[in-house]
CSV table of C-alpha atoms in Angstrom, one decimal:
chain,number,residue,atom,x,y,z
Q,1,UNK,CA,135.8,90.0,-66.8
Q,2,UNK,CA,138.5,88.2,-68.5
Q,3,UNK,CA,139.0,89.9,-71.8
Q,4,UNK,CA,139.9,88.0,-75.2
Q,5,UNK,CA,141.8,88.7,-77.9
Q,6,UNK,CA,140.6,88.3,-81.4
Q,7,UNK,CA,139.1,90.0,-84.4
Q,8,UNK,CA,135.9,92.4,-84.2
Q,9,UNK,CA,133.5,89.6,-83.7
Q,10,UNK,CA,135.7,88.2,-80.6
Q,11,UNK,CA,136.8,85.0,-82.6
Q,12,UNK,CA,140.4,83.4,-81.6
Q,13,UNK,CA,143.2,83.4,-84.0
Q,14,UNK,CA,143.5,80.4,-86.2
Q,15,UNK,CA,140.0,79.1,-84.7
Q,16,UNK,CA,140.8,78.3,-81.4
Q,17,UNK,CA,138.8,79.4,-78.2
Q,18,UNK,CA,140.7,79.9,-75.0
Q,19,UNK,CA,139.2,78.0,-72.1
Q,20,UNK,CA,138.8,78.8,-68.6
Q,21,UNK,CA,141.5,77.6,-65.9
Q,22,UNK,CA,140.9,73.5,-64.8
Q,23,UNK,CA,139.9,73.3,-61.7
Q,24,UNK,CA,143.3,71.5,-59.2
Q,25,UNK,CA,143.0,67.8,-59.3
Q,26,UNK,CA,145.4,65.2,-57.3
Q,27,UNK,CA,147.3,62.9,-59.8
Q,28,UNK,CA,148.2,59.6,-59.1
Q,29,UNK,CA,147.1,56.2,-58.6
Q,30,UNK,CA,144.4,57.6,-56.7
Q,31,UNK,CA,141.2,58.7,-58.4
Q,32,UNK,CA,141.1,62.4,-59.2
Q,33,UNK,CA,139.2,64.0,-56.1
Q,34,UNK,CA,138.5,67.8,-56.1
Q,35,UNK,CA,139.7,69.9,-53.0
Q,36,UNK,CA,136.4,70.5,-51.6
Q,37,UNK,CA,135.6,67.0,-51.7
Q,38,UNK,CA,138.5,65.8,-50.5
Q,39,UNK,CA,138.4,67.6,-47.4
Q,40,UNK,CA,134.7,66.5,-47.1
Q,41,UNK,CA,136.1,62.9,-47.5
Q,42,UNK,CA,139.3,63.6,-44.5
Q,43,UNK,CA,136.5,64.4,-42.1
Q,44,UNK,CA,134.2,61.5,-42.9
Q,45,UNK,CA,134.0,59.2,-39.8
Q,46,UNK,CA,135.1,55.7,-40.3
Q,47,UNK,CA,132.0,53.2,-39.8
Q,48,UNK,CA,132.3,50.0,-38.2
Q,49,UNK,CA,130.3,47.0,-37.6
Q,50,UNK,CA,130.8,44.6,-34.9
Q,51,UNK,CA,129.0,41.4,-35.9
Q,52,UNK,CA,127.9,38.8,-32.8
Q,53,UNK,CA,126.4,35.5,-32.8
Q,54,UNK,CA,123.6,37.3,-30.4
Q,55,UNK,CA,123.5,39.7,-27.2
Q,56,UNK,CA,122.8,37.4,-24.7
Q,57,UNK,CA,124.8,38.4,-21.5
Q,58,UNK,CA,128.5,36.9,-22.3
Q,59,UNK,CA,131.8,38.1,-21.6
Q,60,UNK,CA,132.4,38.9,-25.8
Q,61,UNK,CA,128.8,40.9,-25.7
Q,62,UNK,CA,130.0,43.0,-22.7
Q,63,UNK,CA,133.2,43.8,-24.6
Q,64,UNK,CA,131.8,44.8,-27.5
Q,65,UNK,CA,129.5,47.0,-25.9
Q,66,UNK,CA,131.8,48.7,-23.7
Q,67,UNK,CA,134.4,49.0,-26.9
Q,68,UNK,CA,131.4,50.4,-29.2
Q,69,UNK,CA,130.8,53.0,-26.5
Q,70,UNK,CA,134.6,53.9,-26.1
Q,71,UNK,CA,135.6,54.3,-29.6
Q,72,UNK,CA,135.9,58.0,-30.5
Q,73,UNK,CA,132.6,59.5,-31.9
Q,74,UNK,CA,134.3,62.1,-33.6
Q,75,UNK,CA,136.2,59.4,-36.0
Q,76,UNK,CA,134.3,56.5,-35.4
Q,77,UNK,CA,130.7,55.6,-36.7
Q,78,UNK,CA,129.7,51.9,-34.5
Q,79,UNK,CA,127.2,49.4,-35.4
Q,80,UNK,CA,125.8,46.5,-33.5
Q,81,UNK,CA,124.8,43.3,-35.9
Q,82,UNK,CA,123.3,39.9,-34.8
Q,83,UNK,CA,122.9,36.8,-36.3
Q,84,UNK,CA,120.5,35.2,-34.1
Q,85,UNK,CA,117.6,36.7,-31.4
Q,86,UNK,CA,119.2,37.4,-28.0
Q,87,UNK,CA,118.1,40.8,-26.7
Q,88,UNK,CA,119.4,40.9,-22.8
Q,89,UNK,CA,122.1,43.7,-24.0
Q,90,UNK,CA,120.1,45.7,-26.4
Q,91,UNK,CA,119.0,48.0,-23.3
Q,92,UNK,CA,122.3,48.7,-22.3
Q,93,UNK,CA,123.4,49.4,-25.6
Q,94,UNK,CA,120.7,51.5,-26.4
Q,95,UNK,CA,121.8,53.3,-23.3
Q,96,UNK,CA,125.2,53.6,-24.4
Q,97,UNK,CA,123.8,55.5,-27.5
Q,98,UNK,CA,124.9,52.3,-29.8
Q,99,UNK,CA,123.2,51.2,-33.4
Q,100,UNK,CA,121.5,47.9,-33.0
Q,101,UNK,CA,120.5,45.9,-35.8
Q,102,UNK,CA,119.1,42.6,-35.4
Q,103,UNK,CA,119.6,40.8,-38.7
Q,104,UNK,CA,117.5,38.1,-37.4
Q,105,UNK,CA,115.0,39.1,-34.6
Q,106,UNK,CA,113.9,35.5,-33.8
Q,107,UNK,CA,115.5,32.1,-34.1
Q,108,UNK,CA,119.2,30.6,-33.4
Q,109,UNK,CA,121.6,31.1,-36.0
Q,110,UNK,CA,120.9,29.3,-38.9
Q,111,UNK,CA,120.8,29.8,-42.9
Q,112,UNK,CA,118.1,32.7,-42.5
Q,113,UNK,CA,121.2,34.6,-40.7
Q,114,UNK,CA,123.9,34.0,-43.5
Q,115,UNK,CA,121.1,35.2,-45.7
Q,116,UNK,CA,120.1,38.3,-43.7
Q,117,UNK,CA,124.0,38.9,-43.1
Q,118,UNK,CA,124.8,38.9,-47.0
Q,119,UNK,CA,121.8,41.2,-48.0
Q,120,UNK,CA,122.7,43.6,-45.5
Q,121,UNK,CA,126.4,43.3,-46.3
Q,122,UNK,CA,125.7,43.9,-50.4
Q,123,UNK,CA,123.2,46.9,-49.3
Q,124,UNK,CA,125.3,48.5,-46.7
Q,125,UNK,CA,128.7,47.4,-46.4
Q,126,UNK,CA,130.7,49.3,-43.9
Q,127,UNK,CA,134.3,50.8,-44.1
Q,128,UNK,CA,135.5,47.6,-41.5
Q,129,UNK,CA,133.3,44.5,-40.6
Q,130,UNK,CA,134.7,43.1,-37.3
Q,131,UNK,CA,133.4,39.8,-36.6
Q,132,UNK,CA,133.4,38.7,-33.0
Q,133,UNK,CA,132.5,35.1,-31.7
Q,134,UNK,CA,132.7,31.8,-33.5
Q,135,UNK,CA,129.8,31.8,-36.4
Q,136,UNK,CA,130.2,35.8,-37.2
Q,137,UNK,CA,133.7,35.1,-37.4
Q,138,UNK,CA,133.7,32.3,-40.2
Q,139,UNK,CA,130.7,33.5,-42.2
Q,140,UNK,CA,132.1,37.4,-41.5
Q,141,UNK,CA,134.6,36.9,-43.2
Q,142,UNK,CA,133.7,35.0,-45.9
Q,143,UNK,CA,130.9,37.0,-46.6
Q,144,UNK,CA,132.5,40.1,-45.9
Q,145,UNK,CA,135.2,39.3,-48.9
Q,146,UNK,CA,132.3,38.4,-51.3
Q,147,UNK,CA,130.3,41.4,-50.7
Q,148,UNK,CA,133.4,43.8,-51.4
Q,149,UNK,CA,134.0,44.7,-47.5
Q,150,UNK,CA,137.2,47.1,-47.6
Q,151,UNK,CA,138.5,46.1,-44.3
Q,152,UNK,CA,137.6,42.6,-42.3
Q,153,UNK,CA,139.6,42.5,-39.0
Q,154,UNK,CA,139.0,39.0,-37.5
Q,155,UNK,CA,138.9,38.3,-33.8
Q,156,UNK,CA,140.0,35.6,-31.3
Q,157,UNK,CA,139.0,35.8,-28.0
Q,158,UNK,CA,139.0,32.4,-26.8
Q,159,UNK,CA,141.8,29.8,-26.7
Q,160,UNK,CA,140.0,27.6,-28.2
Q,161,UNK,CA,138.6,29.8,-30.9
Q,162,UNK,CA,141.2,29.6,-33.7
Q,163,UNK,CA,140.4,25.5,-34.2
Q,164,UNK,CA,136.4,26.3,-34.1
Q,165,UNK,CA,136.8,29.1,-36.4
Q,166,UNK,CA,139.1,27.2,-39.0
Q,167,UNK,CA,141.9,29.7,-38.9
Q,168,UNK,CA,143.7,27.6,-40.8
Q,169,UNK,CA,142.1,28.2,-43.8
Q,170,UNK,CA,140.1,31.6,-43.2
Q,171,UNK,CA,142.8,33.8,-42.2
Q,172,UNK,CA,143.7,34.7,-45.1
Q,173,UNK,CA,140.3,36.6,-45.6
Q,174,UNK,CA,141.2,39.1,-43.0
Q,175,UNK,CA,143.2,41.9,-43.3
Q,176,UNK,CA,144.1,41.6,-39.6
Q,177,UNK,CA,143.5,39.5,-36.7
Q,178,UNK,CA,143.0,40.8,-32.9
Q,179,UNK,CA,143.3,38.5,-30.0
Q,180,UNK,CA,143.6,39.5,-26.5
Q,181,UNK,CA,145.7,37.5,-25.3
Q,182,UNK,CA,149.5,36.6,-26.3
Q,183,UNK,CA,148.8,33.1,-25.4
Q,184,UNK,CA,146.1,33.0,-28.4
Q,185,UNK,CA,149.0,34.9,-30.7
Q,186,UNK,CA,151.3,32.3,-29.7
Q,187,UNK,CA,148.6,29.5,-30.8
Q,188,UNK,CA,147.7,31.3,-34.0
Q,189,UNK,CA,151.3,31.6,-35.5
Q,190,UNK,CA,152.6,28.4,-34.6
Q,191,UNK,CA,150.0,26.1,-35.1
Q,192,UNK,CA,148.2,27.9,-37.5
Q,193,UNK,CA,150.5,29.9,-39.4
Q,194,UNK,CA,149.4,33.3,-39.1
Q,195,UNK,CA,152.0,35.8,-39.5
Q,196,UNK,CA,153.0,37.7,-36.5
Q,197,UNK,CA,152.7,41.1,-38.5
Q,198,UNK,CA,148.8,40.5,-38.8
Q,199,UNK,CA,148.1,40.2,-35.1
Q,200,UNK,CA,147.4,42.6,-32.4
Q,201,UNK,CA,146.9,41.6,-29.1
Q,202,UNK,CA,145.0,44.0,-27.1
Q,203,UNK,CA,143.9,42.9,-23.5
Q,204,UNK,CA,140.5,43.4,-22.1
Q,205,UNK,CA,139.7,46.6,-20.3
Q,206,UNK,CA,137.5,47.0,-17.6
Q,207,UNK,CA,135.4,49.9,-15.8
Q,208,UNK,CA,137.3,50.4,-12.4
Q,209,UNK,CA,134.7,53.1,-11.6
Q,210,UNK,CA,131.7,50.9,-11.9
Q,211,UNK,CA,133.4,47.8,-10.4
Q,212,UNK,CA,134.7,48.7,-7.2
Q,213,UNK,CA,135.1,47.1,-3.6
Q,214,UNK,CA,132.2,46.8,-1.2
Q,215,UNK,CA,132.7,48.7,2.2
Q,216,UNK,CA,132.7,45.4,3.9
Q,217,UNK,CA,132.0,41.7,2.6
Q,218,UNK,CA,130.0,39.4,4.7
Q,219,UNK,CA,131.4,38.0,8.2
Q,220,UNK,CA,132.2,33.9,8.1
Q,221,UNK,CA,133.3,31.8,5.4
Q,222,UNK,CA,133.0,33.9,1.9
Q,223,UNK,CA,130.8,33.0,-0.8
Q,224,UNK,CA,132.7,31.1,-3.7
Q,225,UNK,CA,131.3,32.5,-7.0
Q,226,UNK,CA,131.3,31.2,-10.7
Q,227,UNK,CA,130.2,33.5,-13.4
Q,228,UNK,CA,130.7,31.8,-16.6
Q,229,UNK,CA,128.3,30.8,-19.5
Q,230,UNK,CA,127.0,27.1,-18.7
Q,231,UNK,CA,129.1,25.4,-21.6
Q,232,UNK,CA,131.0,22.4,-21.6
Q,233,UNK,CA,134.5,24.5,-22.5
Q,234,UNK,CA,133.7,26.2,-18.8
Q,235,UNK,CA,134.1,22.7,-16.8
Q,236,UNK,CA,131.4,22.8,-14.3
Q,237,UNK,CA,131.8,19.5,-13.5
Q,238,UNK,CA,135.7,19.8,-12.4
Q,239,UNK,CA,134.5,23.2,-10.3
Q,240,UNK,CA,131.8,21.0,-8.5
Q,241,UNK,CA,134.1,18.1,-7.7
Q,242,UNK,CA,136.5,20.6,-5.9
Q,243,UNK,CA,134.1,22.7,-4.4
Q,244,UNK,CA,132.3,19.0,-2.6
Q,245,UNK,CA,136.1,18.5,-1.0
Q,246,UNK,CA,136.4,22.2,0.0
Q,247,UNK,CA,132.9,22.0,1.4
Q,248,UNK,CA,133.8,19.1,4.1
Q,249,UNK,CA,136.1,21.7,6.0
Q,250,UNK,CA,134.2,25.0,5.7
Q,251,UNK,CA,131.1,24.2,7.4
Q,252,UNK,CA,129.2,27.7,5.9
Q,253,UNK,CA,131.0,28.0,2.7
Q,254,UNK,CA,128.4,28.8,-0.4
Q,255,UNK,CA,128.9,28.3,-4.0
Q,256,UNK,CA,127.0,30.4,-6.6
Q,257,UNK,CA,126.9,29.5,-9.8
Q,258,UNK,CA,125.9,32.7,-12.0
Q,259,UNK,CA,125.0,32.1,-16.0
Q,260,UNK,CA,123.1,30.1,-18.2
Q,261,UNK,CA,123.5,27.8,-21.4
Q,262,UNK,CA,123.6,25.0,-23.5
Q,263,UNK,CA,124.3,22.5,-20.6
Q,264,UNK,CA,122.7,24.2,-17.3
Q,265,UNK,CA,120.1,21.3,-17.0
Q,266,UNK,CA,123.2,18.7,-17.2
Q,267,UNK,CA,124.8,21.5,-14.4
Q,268,UNK,CA,121.7,21.5,-12.2
Q,269,UNK,CA,121.4,17.6,-12.0
Q,270,UNK,CA,124.9,17.5,-11.1
Q,271,UNK,CA,124.3,19.9,-8.2
Q,272,UNK,CA,121.6,18.1,-7.0
Q,273,UNK,CA,123.8,14.6,-7.0
Q,274,UNK,CA,126.6,16.8,-4.3
Q,275,UNK,CA,126.6,15.7,-0.8
Q,276,UNK,CA,126.7,19.7,-0.2
Q,277,UNK,CA,123.6,20.8,-2.6
Q,278,UNK,CA,122.1,22.8,0.0
Q,279,UNK,CA,125.0,25.2,-0.2
Q,280,UNK,CA,124.9,25.7,-4.0
Q,281,UNK,CA,122.7,28.0,-5.8
Q,282,UNK,CA,122.5,28.4,-9.4
Q,283,UNK,CA,121.6,32.0,-10.4
Q,284,UNK,CA,120.4,33.2,-13.9
Q,285,UNK,CA,123.1,35.9,-15.9
Q,286,UNK,CA,122.4,39.3,-15.4
Q,287,UNK,CA,123.7,42.6,-17.0
Q,288,UNK,CA,124.9,44.1,-13.5
Q,289,UNK,CA,127.3,41.5,-11.7
Q,290,UNK,CA,128.1,44.2,-8.9
Q,291,UNK,CA,125.6,42.2,-6.2
Q,292,UNK,CA,127.3,39.4,-7.0
Q,293,UNK,CA,130.7,40.6,-6.4
Q,294,UNK,CA,129.9,42.5,-3.1
Q,295,UNK,CA,128.6,39.2,-1.5
Q,296,UNK,CA,131.7,37.3,-2.7
Q,297,UNK,CA,134.9,36.7,-1.1
Q,298,UNK,CA,136.6,34.6,-4.0
Q,299,UNK,CA,135.7,34.5,-7.7
Q,300,UNK,CA,136.3,30.7,-9.3
Q,301,UNK,CA,137.2,29.5,-13.0
Q,302,UNK,CA,137.3,26.2,-13.9
Q,303,UNK,CA,137.8,26.8,-17.7
Q,304,UNK,CA,139.3,24.2,-20.3
Q,305,UNK,CA,140.2,27.1,-22.8
Q,306,UNK,CA,140.0,30.9,-21.9
Q,307,UNK,CA,141.0,33.9,-23.6
Q,308,UNK,CA,141.3,37.1,-21.5
Q,309,UNK,CA,138.0,36.6,-19.4
Q,310,UNK,CA,136.1,39.7,-18.6
Q,311,UNK,CA,134.6,38.5,-15.7
Q,312,UNK,CA,138.1,38.0,-14.1
Q,313,UNK,CA,138.8,41.4,-15.1
Q,314,UNK,CA,135.5,42.6,-12.9
Q,315,UNK,CA,136.2,40.5,-10.5
Q,316,UNK,CA,139.8,41.7,-9.6
Q,317,UNK,CA,138.6,45.4,-9.8
Q,318,UNK,CA,135.7,44.8,-7.0
Q,319,UNK,CA,138.8,43.6,-5.0
Q,320,UNK,CA,138.3,40.0,-4.9
Q,321,UNK,CA,141.0,37.0,-5.4
Q,322,UNK,CA,140.7,34.6,-8.2
Q,323,UNK,CA,141.1,30.3,-8.2
Q,324,UNK,CA,141.1,29.7,-11.6
Q,325,UNK,CA,142.9,27.3,-14.5
Q,326,UNK,CA,146.0,28.3,-15.8
Q,327,UNK,CA,144.9,28.1,-19.4
Q,328,UNK,CA,144.6,30.8,-22.4
Q,329,UNK,CA,145.3,34.3,-20.8
Q,330,UNK,CA,144.4,33.7,-17.5
Q,331,UNK,CA,148.2,33.5,-16.0
Q,332,UNK,CA,148.6,37.0,-17.8
Q,333,UNK,CA,146.0,38.2,-15.4
Q,334,UNK,CA,146.4,35.9,-12.4
Q,335,UNK,CA,149.4,37.1,-10.7
Q,336,UNK,CA,150.1,33.0,-8.9
Q,337,UNK,CA,150.5,34.1,-5.0
Q,338,UNK,CA,149.7,37.4,-5.3
Q,339,UNK,CA,146.7,38.3,-6.6
Q,340,UNK,CA,145.1,34.4,-6.4
Q,341,UNK,CA,145.9,30.8,-7.1
Q,342,UNK,CA,146.6,28.9,-10.3
Q,343,UNK,CA,145.7,25.3,-10.9
Q,344,UNK,CA,146.3,22.7,-14.0
Q,345,UNK,CA,142.7,22.4,-16.1
Q,346,UNK,CA,140.3,19.0,-15.1
Q,347,UNK,CA,141.9,18.8,-11.6
Q,348,UNK,CA,139.7,19.0,-9.2
Q,349,UNK,CA,142.2,17.9,-6.2
Q,350,UNK,CA,144.3,21.1,-7.3
Q,351,UNK,CA,141.6,23.4,-7.7
Q,352,UNK,CA,140.2,22.6,-4.3
Q,353,UNK,CA,143.6,23.4,-2.7
Q,354,UNK,CA,144.0,26.7,-4.9
Q,355,UNK,CA,140.5,27.9,-3.3
Q,356,UNK,CA,141.1,26.2,0.3
Q,357,UNK,CA,144.0,27.8,0.6
Q,358,UNK,CA,142.4,31.5,0.1
Q,359,UNK,CA,139.7,30.5,2.0
Q,360,UNK,CA,141.0,29.3,5.0
Q,361,UNK,CA,142.9,32.4,5.5
Q,362,UNK,CA,141.5,36.2,5.8
Q,363,UNK,CA,144.2,38.3,5.9
Q,364,UNK,CA,145.9,36.5,2.6
Q,365,UNK,CA,142.5,36.9,1.0
Q,366,UNK,CA,142.3,40.3,1.9
Q,367,UNK,CA,145.6,41.1,1.0
Q,368,UNK,CA,145.0,39.3,-2.5
Q,369,UNK,CA,141.4,41.3,-3.1
Q,370,UNK,CA,143.9,44.4,-2.6
Q,371,UNK,CA,146.5,43.4,-5.0
Q,372,UNK,CA,144.0,42.4,-8.0
Q,373,UNK,CA,142.4,45.7,-7.8
Q,374,UNK,CA,145.6,47.5,-8.1
Q,375,UNK,CA,146.4,45.6,-10.9
Q,376,UNK,CA,143.3,46.1,-12.8
Q,377,UNK,CA,143.4,49.8,-12.3
Q,378,UNK,CA,146.9,49.8,-13.1
Q,379,UNK,CA,147.2,47.7,-16.6
Q,380,UNK,CA,143.3,46.8,-17.4
Q,381,UNK,CA,141.3,50.1,-18.2
Q,382,UNK,CA,139.0,50.7,-20.2
Q,383,UNK,CA,140.4,54.1,-21.6
Q,384,UNK,CA,143.8,51.9,-23.0
Q,385,UNK,CA,141.8,49.5,-24.6
Q,386,UNK,CA,139.8,51.6,-26.5
Q,387,UNK,CA,142.6,53.7,-27.4
Q,388,UNK,CA,144.4,50.3,-28.7
Q,389,UNK,CA,142.1,49.5,-30.8
Q,390,UNK,CA,141.5,53.1,-32.4
Q,391,UNK,CA,144.8,52.8,-33.1
Q,392,UNK,CA,144.9,49.4,-34.7
Q,393,UNK,CA,141.6,49.7,-37.1
Q,394,UNK,CA,143.5,53.2,-38.3
Q,395,UNK,CA,146.8,51.5,-38.9
Q,396,UNK,CA,144.9,49.0,-40.9
Q,397,UNK,CA,143.1,50.9,-42.8
Q,398,UNK,CA,145.9,53.4,-43.9
Q,399,UNK,CA,148.0,50.4,-44.9
Q,400,UNK,CA,145.4,48.7,-47.0
Q,401,UNK,CA,144.2,52.4,-48.5
Q,402,UNK,CA,147.3,53.7,-49.1
Q,403,UNK,CA,147.3,57.0,-46.8
Q,404,UNK,CA,143.8,57.0,-47.1
Q,405,UNK,CA,141.2,57.2,-43.7
Q,406,UNK,CA,138.5,55.6,-45.4
Q,407,UNK,CA,138.6,52.1,-46.7
Q,408,UNK,CA,137.0,51.8,-50.2
């Protein structure tokens, strides 16, 4: 027991009372935090919201699931929010143990989606808001800043995204920007004047244990496979014109178009006009594309713009050579003449030549497929992709929070 000096009644000299010592507090620009509370703060997980337009089948949606499932759960708590209907990937997200919040369970993206996002951010702001795809990148940045979210990290995953996302105007609203290809970073710095120090390039990853070459492939002319959202940017018209040129010299070759989208009816109408329509099949998108890769001998992508498409990585991991247009990050994936062939965009004759060169030489096709698999395994693992994101998230938080782990 502490004894106090004083008079016989225990009063302190000069009428002053001695107080117990004050608890230790940290001094400086930060708020004062008792050590016990500071320790709790340091072990708190970083809460990240990955904001998507929807969870329809698509490369960016798949990327969000794979990323969320692989971020260290001891350090990060990941939630998926969507602004419109689209539940294709919801079962897989649940299987991965990810929290899914449908801000607008039915209907397309619209004013109701924006209002729902605003209410959610005001009521429950995350430590990091990371919008993906075009509409979330616009409204996520604007509303994230207005709602007081500590850190907003923008994403550019397609070569056309910077213009569609109004990067010239909105990039200052993001604490940092992530992109999946060096070509996109170059465009951001050159055209939109985004400082290079505010951009991090993180290539997509692929699960090379999930996507593997089949034991054998069908004999004869292989199936030509295109997995792509039916959208004008994917330029199915050029692909179909190229296939018409190739099919005449390969009487048993077939084309499988896997995907859906806003121009599906137009693509189907163009297929009916082809003299080889009986050899072209349109197949709805699927969460598991492995059976399609196993039946195919060549993947073709005719896009006008691209980022670093997951479908190419999946095909490479499955041992498929790739014939693609030389746009966006595709030259960073496809080693021309080694793992496939590249052609200029919008030129059916050039794409047809790239396809025919691979289809007509079985030995070359096999060698390219093996080289593609090796490249996917060595350079594009999902584990490496997740670690790079963790480093980027923590680096941005520490910079903005001056060393704190959690953004306020």
